[in-house]
mmCIF file of C-alpha atoms in Angstrom:
data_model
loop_
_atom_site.group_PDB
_atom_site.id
_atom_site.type_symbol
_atom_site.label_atom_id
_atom_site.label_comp_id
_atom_site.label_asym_id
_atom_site.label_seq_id
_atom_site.Cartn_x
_atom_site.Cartn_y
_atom_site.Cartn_z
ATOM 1 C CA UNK A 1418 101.818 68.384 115.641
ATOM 2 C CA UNK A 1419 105.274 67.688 116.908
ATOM 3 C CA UNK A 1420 106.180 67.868 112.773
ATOM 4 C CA UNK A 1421 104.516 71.221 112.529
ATOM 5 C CA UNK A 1422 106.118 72.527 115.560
ATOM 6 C CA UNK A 1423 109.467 71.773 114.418
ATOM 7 C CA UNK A 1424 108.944 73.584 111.461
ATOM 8 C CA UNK A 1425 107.339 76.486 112.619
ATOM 9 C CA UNK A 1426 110.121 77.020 115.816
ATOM 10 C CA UNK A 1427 112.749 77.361 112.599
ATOM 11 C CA UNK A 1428 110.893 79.492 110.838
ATOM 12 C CA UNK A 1429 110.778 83.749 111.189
ATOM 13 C CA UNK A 1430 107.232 85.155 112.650
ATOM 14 C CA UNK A 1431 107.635 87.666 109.572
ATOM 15 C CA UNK A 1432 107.598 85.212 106.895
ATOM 16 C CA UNK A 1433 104.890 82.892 108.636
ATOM 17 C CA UNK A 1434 102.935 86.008 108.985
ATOM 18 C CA UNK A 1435 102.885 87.158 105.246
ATOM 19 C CA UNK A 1436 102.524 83.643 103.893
ATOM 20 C CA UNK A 1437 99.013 83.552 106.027
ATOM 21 C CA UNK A 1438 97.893 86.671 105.019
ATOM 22 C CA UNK A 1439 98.699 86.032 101.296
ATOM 23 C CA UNK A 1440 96.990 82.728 101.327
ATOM 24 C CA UNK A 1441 94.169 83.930 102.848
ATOM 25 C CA UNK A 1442 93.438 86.580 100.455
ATOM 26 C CA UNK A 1443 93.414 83.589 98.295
ATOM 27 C CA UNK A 1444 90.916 81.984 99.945
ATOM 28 C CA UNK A 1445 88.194 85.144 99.586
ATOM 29 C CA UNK A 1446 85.772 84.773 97.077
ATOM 30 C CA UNK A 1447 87.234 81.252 95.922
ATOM 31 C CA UNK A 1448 85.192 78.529 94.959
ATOM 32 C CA UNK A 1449 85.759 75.365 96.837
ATOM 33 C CA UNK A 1450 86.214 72.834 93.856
ATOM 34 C CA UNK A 1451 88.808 75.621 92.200
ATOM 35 C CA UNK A 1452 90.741 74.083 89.313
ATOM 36 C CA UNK A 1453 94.212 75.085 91.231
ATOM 37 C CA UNK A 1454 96.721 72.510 92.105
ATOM 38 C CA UNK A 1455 97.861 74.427 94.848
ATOM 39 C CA UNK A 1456 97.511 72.467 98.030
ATOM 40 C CA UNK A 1457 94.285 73.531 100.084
ATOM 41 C CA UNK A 1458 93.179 74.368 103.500
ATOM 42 C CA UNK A 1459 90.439 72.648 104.200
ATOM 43 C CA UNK A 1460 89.250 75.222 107.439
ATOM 44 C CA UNK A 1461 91.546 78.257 106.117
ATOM 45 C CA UNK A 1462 90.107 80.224 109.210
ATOM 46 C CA UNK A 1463 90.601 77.977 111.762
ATOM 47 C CA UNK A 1464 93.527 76.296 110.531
ATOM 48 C CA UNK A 1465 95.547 79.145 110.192
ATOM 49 C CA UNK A 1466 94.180 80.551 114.242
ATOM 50 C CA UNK A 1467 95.935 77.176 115.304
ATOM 51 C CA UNK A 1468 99.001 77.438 112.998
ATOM 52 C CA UNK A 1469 99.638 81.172 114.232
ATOM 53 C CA UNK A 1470 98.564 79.670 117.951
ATOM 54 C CA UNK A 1471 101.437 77.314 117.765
ATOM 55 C CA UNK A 1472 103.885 79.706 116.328
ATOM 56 C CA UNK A 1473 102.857 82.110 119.373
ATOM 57 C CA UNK A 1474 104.170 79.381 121.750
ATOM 58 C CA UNK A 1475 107.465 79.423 120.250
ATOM 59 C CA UNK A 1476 110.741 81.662 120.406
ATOM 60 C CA UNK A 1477 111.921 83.457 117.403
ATOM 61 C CA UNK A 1478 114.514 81.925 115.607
ATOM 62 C CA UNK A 1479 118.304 83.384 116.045
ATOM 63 C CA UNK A 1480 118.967 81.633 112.415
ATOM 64 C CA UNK A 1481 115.741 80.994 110.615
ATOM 65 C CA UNK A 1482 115.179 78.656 107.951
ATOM 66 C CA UNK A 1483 113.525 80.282 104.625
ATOM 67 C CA UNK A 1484 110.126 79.686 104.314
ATOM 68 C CA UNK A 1485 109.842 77.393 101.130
ATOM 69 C CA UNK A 1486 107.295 76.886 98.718
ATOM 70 C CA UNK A 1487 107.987 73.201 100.027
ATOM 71 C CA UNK A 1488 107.576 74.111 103.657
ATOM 72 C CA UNK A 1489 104.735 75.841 103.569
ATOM 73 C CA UNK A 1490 102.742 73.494 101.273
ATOM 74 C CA UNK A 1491 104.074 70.867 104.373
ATOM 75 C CA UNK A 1492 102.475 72.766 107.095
ATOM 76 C CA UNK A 1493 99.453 72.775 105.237
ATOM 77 C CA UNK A 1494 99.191 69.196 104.580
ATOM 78 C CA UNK A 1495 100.021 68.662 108.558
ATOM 79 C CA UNK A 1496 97.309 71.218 109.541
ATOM 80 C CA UNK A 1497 94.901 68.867 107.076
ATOM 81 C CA UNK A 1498 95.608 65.632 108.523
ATOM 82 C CA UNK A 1499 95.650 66.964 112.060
ATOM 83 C CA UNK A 1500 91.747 68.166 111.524
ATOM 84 C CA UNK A 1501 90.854 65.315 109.438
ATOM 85 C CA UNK A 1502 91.190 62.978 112.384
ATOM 86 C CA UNK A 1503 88.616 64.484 114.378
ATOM 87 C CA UNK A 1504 86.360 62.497 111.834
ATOM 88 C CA UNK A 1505 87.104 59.228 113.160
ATOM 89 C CA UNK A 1506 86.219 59.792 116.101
ATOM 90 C CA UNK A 1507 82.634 59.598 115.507
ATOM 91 C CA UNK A 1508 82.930 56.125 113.606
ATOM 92 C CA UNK A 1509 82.903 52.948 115.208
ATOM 93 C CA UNK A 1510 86.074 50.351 115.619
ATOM 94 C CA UNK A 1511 83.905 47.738 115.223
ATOM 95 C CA UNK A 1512 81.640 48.601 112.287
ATOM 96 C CA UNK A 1513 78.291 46.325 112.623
ATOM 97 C CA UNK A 1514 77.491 45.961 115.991
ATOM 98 C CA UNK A 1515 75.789 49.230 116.739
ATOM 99 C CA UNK A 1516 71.823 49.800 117.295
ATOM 100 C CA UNK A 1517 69.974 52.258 115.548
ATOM 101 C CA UNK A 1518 70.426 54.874 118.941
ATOM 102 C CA UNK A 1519 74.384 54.751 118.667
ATOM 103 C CA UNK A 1520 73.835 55.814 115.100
ATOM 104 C CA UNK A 1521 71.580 58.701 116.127
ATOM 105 C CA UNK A 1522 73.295 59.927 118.809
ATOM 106 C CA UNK A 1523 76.334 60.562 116.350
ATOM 107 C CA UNK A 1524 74.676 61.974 113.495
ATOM 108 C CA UNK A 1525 74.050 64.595 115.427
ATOM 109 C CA UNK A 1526 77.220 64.958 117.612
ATOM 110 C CA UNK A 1527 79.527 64.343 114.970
ATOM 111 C CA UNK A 1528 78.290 67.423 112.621
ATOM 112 C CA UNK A 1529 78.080 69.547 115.159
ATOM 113 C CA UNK A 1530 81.359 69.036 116.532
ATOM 114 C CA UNK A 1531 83.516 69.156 113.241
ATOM 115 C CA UNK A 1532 81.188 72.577 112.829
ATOM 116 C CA UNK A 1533 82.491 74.199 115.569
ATOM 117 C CA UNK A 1534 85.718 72.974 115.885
ATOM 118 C CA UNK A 1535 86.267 73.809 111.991
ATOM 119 C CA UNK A 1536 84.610 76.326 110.858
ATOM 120 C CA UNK A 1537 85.664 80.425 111.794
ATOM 121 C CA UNK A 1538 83.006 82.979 112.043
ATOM 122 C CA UNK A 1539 80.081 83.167 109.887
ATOM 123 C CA UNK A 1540 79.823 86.812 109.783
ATOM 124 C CA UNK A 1541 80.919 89.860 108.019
ATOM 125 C CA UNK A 1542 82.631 92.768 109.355
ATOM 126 C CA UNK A 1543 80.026 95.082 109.050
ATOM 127 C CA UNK A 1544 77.727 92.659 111.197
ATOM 128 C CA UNK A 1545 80.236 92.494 114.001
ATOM 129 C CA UNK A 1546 81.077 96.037 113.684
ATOM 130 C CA UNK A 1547 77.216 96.661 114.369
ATOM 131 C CA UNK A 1548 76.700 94.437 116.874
ATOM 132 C CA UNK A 1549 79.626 95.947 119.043
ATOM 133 C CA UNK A 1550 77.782 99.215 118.141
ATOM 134 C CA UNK A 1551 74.580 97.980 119.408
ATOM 135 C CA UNK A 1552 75.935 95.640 122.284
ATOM 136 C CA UNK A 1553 79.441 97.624 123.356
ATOM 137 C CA UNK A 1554 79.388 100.999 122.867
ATOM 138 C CA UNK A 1555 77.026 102.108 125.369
ATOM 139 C CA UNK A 1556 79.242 100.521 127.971
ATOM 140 C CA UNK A 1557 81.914 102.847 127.214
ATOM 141 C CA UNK A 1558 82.928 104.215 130.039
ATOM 142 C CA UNK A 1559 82.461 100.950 131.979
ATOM 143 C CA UNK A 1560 84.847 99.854 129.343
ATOM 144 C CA UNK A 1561 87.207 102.241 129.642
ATOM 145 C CA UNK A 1562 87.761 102.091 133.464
ATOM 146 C CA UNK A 1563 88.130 98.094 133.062
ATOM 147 C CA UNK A 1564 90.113 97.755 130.409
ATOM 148 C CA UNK A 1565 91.345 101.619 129.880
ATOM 149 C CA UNK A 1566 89.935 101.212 126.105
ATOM 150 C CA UNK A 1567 86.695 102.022 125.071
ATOM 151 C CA UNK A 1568 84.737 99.839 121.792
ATOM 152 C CA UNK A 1569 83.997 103.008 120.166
ATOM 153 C CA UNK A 1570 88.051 103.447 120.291
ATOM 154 C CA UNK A 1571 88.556 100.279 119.131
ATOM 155 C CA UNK A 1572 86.981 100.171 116.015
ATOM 156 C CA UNK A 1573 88.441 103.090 115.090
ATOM 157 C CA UNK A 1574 91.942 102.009 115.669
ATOM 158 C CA UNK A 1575 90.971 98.561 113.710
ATOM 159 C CA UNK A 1576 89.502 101.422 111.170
ATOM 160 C CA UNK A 1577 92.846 102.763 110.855
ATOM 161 C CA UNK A 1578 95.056 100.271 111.017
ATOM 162 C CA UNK A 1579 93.025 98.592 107.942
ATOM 163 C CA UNK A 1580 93.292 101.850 105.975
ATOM 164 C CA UNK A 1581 97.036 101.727 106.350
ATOM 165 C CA UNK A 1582 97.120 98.144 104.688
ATOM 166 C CA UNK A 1583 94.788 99.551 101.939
ATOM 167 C CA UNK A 1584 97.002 102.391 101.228
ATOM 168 C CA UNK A 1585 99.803 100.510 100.946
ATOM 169 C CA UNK A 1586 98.044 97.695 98.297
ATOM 170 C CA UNK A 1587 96.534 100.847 96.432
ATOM 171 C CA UNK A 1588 100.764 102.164 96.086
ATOM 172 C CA UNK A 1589 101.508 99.087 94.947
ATOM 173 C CA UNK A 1590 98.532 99.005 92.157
ATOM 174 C CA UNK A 1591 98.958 102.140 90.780
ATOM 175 C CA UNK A 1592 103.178 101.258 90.741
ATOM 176 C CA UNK A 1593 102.429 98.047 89.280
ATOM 177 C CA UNK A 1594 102.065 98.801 85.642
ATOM 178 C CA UNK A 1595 104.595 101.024 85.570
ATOM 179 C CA UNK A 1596 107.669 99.081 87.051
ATOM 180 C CA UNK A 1597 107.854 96.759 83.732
ATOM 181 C CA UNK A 1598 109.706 99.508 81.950
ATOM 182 C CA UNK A 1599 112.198 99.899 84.620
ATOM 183 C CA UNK A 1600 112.741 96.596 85.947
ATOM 184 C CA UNK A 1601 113.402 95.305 82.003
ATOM 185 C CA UNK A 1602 116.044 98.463 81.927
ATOM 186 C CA UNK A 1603 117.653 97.287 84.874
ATOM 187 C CA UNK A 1604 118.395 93.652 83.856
ATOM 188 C CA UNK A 1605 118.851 94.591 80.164
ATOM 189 C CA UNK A 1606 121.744 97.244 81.110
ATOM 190 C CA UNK A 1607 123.458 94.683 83.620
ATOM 191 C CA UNK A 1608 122.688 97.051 86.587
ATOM 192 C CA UNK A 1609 121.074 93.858 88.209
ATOM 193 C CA UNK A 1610 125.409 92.813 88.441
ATOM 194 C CA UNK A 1611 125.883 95.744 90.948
ATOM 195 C CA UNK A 1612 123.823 94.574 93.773
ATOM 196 C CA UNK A 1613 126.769 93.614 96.258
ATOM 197 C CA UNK A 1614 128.110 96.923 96.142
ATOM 198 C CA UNK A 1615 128.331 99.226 99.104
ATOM 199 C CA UNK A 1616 126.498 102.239 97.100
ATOM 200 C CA UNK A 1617 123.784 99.708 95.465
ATOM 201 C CA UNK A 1618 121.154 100.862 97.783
ATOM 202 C CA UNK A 1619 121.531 104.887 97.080
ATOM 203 C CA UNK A 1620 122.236 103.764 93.298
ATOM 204 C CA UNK A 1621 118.528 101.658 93.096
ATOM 205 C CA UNK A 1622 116.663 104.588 94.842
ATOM 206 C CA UNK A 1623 118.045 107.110 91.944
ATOM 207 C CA UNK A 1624 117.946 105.505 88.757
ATOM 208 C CA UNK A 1625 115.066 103.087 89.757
ATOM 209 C CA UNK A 1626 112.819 105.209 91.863
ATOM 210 C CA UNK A 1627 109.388 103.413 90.514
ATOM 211 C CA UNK A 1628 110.935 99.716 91.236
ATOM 212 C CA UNK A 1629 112.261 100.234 94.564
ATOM 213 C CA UNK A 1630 109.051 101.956 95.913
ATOM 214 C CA UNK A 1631 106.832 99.260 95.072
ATOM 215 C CA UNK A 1632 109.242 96.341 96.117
ATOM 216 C CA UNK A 1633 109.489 98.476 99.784
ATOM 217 C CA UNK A 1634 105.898 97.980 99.803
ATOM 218 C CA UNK A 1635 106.065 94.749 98.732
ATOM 219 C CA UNK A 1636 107.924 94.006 101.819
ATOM 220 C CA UNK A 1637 105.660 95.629 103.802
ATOM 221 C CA UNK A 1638 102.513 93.918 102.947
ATOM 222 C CA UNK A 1639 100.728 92.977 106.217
ATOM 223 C CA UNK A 1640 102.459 94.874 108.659
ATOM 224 C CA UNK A 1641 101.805 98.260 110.216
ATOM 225 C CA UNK A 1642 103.652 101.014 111.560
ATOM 226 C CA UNK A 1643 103.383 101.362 115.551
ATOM 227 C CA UNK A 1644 104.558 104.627 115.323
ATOM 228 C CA UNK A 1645 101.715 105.905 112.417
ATOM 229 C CA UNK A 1646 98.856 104.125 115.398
ATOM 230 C CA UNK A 1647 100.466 105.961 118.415
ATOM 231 C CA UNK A 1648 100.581 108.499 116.756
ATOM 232 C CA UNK A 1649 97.316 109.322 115.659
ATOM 233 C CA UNK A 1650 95.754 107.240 118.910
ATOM 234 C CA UNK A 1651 98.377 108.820 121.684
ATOM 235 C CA UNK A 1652 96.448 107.877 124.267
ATOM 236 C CA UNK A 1653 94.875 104.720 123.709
ATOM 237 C CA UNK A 1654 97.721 103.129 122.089
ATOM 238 C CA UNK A 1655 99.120 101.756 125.374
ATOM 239 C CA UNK A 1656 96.061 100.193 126.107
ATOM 240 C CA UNK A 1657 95.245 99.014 122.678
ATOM 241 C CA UNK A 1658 98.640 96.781 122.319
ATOM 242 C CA UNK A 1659 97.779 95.330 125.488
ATOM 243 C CA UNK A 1660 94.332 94.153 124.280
ATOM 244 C CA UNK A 1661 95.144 92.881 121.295
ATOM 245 C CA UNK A 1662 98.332 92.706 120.508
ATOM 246 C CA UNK A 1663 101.066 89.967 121.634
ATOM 247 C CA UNK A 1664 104.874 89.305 120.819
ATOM 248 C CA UNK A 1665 106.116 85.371 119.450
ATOM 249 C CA UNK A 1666 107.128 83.181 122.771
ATOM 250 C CA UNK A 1667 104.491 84.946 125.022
ATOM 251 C CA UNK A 1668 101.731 82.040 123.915
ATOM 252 C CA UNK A 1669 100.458 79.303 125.735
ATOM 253 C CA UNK A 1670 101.495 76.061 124.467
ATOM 254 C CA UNK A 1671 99.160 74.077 122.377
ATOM 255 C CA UNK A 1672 98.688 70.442 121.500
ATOM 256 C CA UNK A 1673 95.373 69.791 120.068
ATOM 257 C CA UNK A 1674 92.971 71.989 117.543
ATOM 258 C CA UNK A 1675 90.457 72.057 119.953
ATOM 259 C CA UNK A 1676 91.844 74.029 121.907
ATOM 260 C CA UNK A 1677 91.935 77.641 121.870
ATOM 261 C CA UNK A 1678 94.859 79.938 120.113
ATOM 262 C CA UNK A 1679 95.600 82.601 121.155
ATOM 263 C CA UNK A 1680 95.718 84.414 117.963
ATOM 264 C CA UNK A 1681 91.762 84.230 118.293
ATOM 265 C CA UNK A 1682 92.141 87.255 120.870
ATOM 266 C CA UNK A 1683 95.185 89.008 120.206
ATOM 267 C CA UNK A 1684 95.320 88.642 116.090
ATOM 268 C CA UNK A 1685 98.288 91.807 116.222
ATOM 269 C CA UNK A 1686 101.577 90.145 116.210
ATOM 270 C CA UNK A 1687 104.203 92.780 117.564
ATOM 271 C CA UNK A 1688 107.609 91.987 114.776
ATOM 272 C CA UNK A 1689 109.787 94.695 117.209
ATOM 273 C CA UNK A 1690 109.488 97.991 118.344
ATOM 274 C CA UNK A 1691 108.996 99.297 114.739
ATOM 275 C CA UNK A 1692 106.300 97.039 113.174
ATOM 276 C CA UNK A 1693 103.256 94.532 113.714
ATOM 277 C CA UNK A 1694 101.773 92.056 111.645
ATOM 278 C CA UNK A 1695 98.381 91.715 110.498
ATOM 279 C CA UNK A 1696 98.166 88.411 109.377
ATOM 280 C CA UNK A 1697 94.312 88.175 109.036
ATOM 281 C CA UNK A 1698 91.949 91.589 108.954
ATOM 282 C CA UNK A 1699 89.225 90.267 109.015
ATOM 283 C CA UNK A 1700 90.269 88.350 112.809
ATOM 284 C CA UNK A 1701 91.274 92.193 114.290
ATOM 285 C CA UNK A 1702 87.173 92.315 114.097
ATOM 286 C CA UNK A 1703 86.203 88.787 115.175
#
């Protein structure tokens, strides 16, 4: 943990962020035994709650440290080993010299703790969304003079906000395919030598209009505008961010995996006054 720690305090939220919700794209529809050698999660869900639950706990770097291929595959080999050795705990020191009881009693603790200490959710989004329907909704206005945010509001922020991230995947599909022809122009003419000047930014936009949209949405993969949200939800914004959203050095500390991140209820990380992460979509639902 201390390891971990380290290397998340050097690193920026931003990056941290958009590693997590690459790799866990990865993770959907993947087979376990997967020919990749790309180092594993072996809880992706819960893993990367804690991960982002540690980060919370920590300031944001004045001079971060680039998140590596390297570092990252480190943090996931620390966030292995740190969940692996809740499995010794249910094995005896002394192999041996147990009774058939002791053996009992563990077969059935043991399971059921690594179960709920490891595994995330076992639900879709459409079965939460319904059971807040059925379980939520007709508490409204209770909800609303509690909390000042209704469920029904809710989900359709967490409707909108995933519609943004869509949008912006669907630019960069249909942009895709067509950037070849302008990003083999642009290192075949040499224009790729004119990126420290002063004018290289106005120069890109012009003669590369195709390339530079879709790496701007590259770089905005995961996050969401505050501004778009407010915007369309003036009034429940306020109350919204305050729900579920938090800002890096405003979470509790944490020092083992059992104990409970606070990413698990406020999964919006606020970047500044412009942006907020989405690291996982499926955990704005969860």
């Amino acid at each position: 943990m201390t390891e971990l720690q380290q290397l998340l305090t050097a690193s920026a939220t931003r990056e941290i962020a958009g590693m997590v919700h690459v790799t866990r794209k990865g993770y959907i529809g993947q087979p376990q035994g997967n020919n990749s050698r790309e180092p594993r999660l072996h809880s992706p869900a819960r893993q990367q709650a804690f991960l982002l639950g540690l980060l919370l706990a920590t300031e944001e770097p004045v001079k971060p440290v680039p998140m590596s291929k390297a570092i990252w595959e480190r943090c996931i080999h620390l966030l292995n080993e740190a969940f692996e050795t809740y499995a010794g705990l249910f094995m005896p020191e002394h192999p041996g010299h147990q009774s058939d009881e002791w053996w009992r009693t563990r077969e059935v603790a043991g399971p059921v703790f690594l179960h709920y200490f490891s595994t995330g959710l076992i639900a879709s989004v459409e079965q939460i969304c319904d059971r807040i329907r059925a379980y939520c909704v007709p508490f409204d206005a209770e909800l609303v003079q509690a909390t000042g945010l209704s469920a029904s509001d809710a989900l359709a922020m967490m409707d909108f906000i995933i519609d943004e991230l869509k949008q912006s995947l669907e630019v960069m599909a249909q942009l895709g395919p067509k950037q070849d022809e302008e990003k083999e122009r642009f290192f075949h003419t040499g224009d790729y030598r004119r990126r420290d000047d002063p004018d290289f930014s106005k120069f890109y936009r012009t003669h590369y209009p195709i390339l530079y949209n879709y790496q701007l949405n590259l770089l905005r993969v995961g996050l969401v505008s505050r501004a778009k949200v407010e915007a369309a939800f003036p009034t429940q914004a306020a109350a919204f961010w305050e729900r579920y959203a938090i800002k890096r050095g405003q979470g509790p500390a944490l020092q083992y995996p059992t104990e409970e991140s606070i990413f698990d209820t406020k999964p919006l990380l606020i970047l500044n006054e412009a942006d907020v992460s989405i690291p996982s979509t499926n955990s704005l639902f969860e």
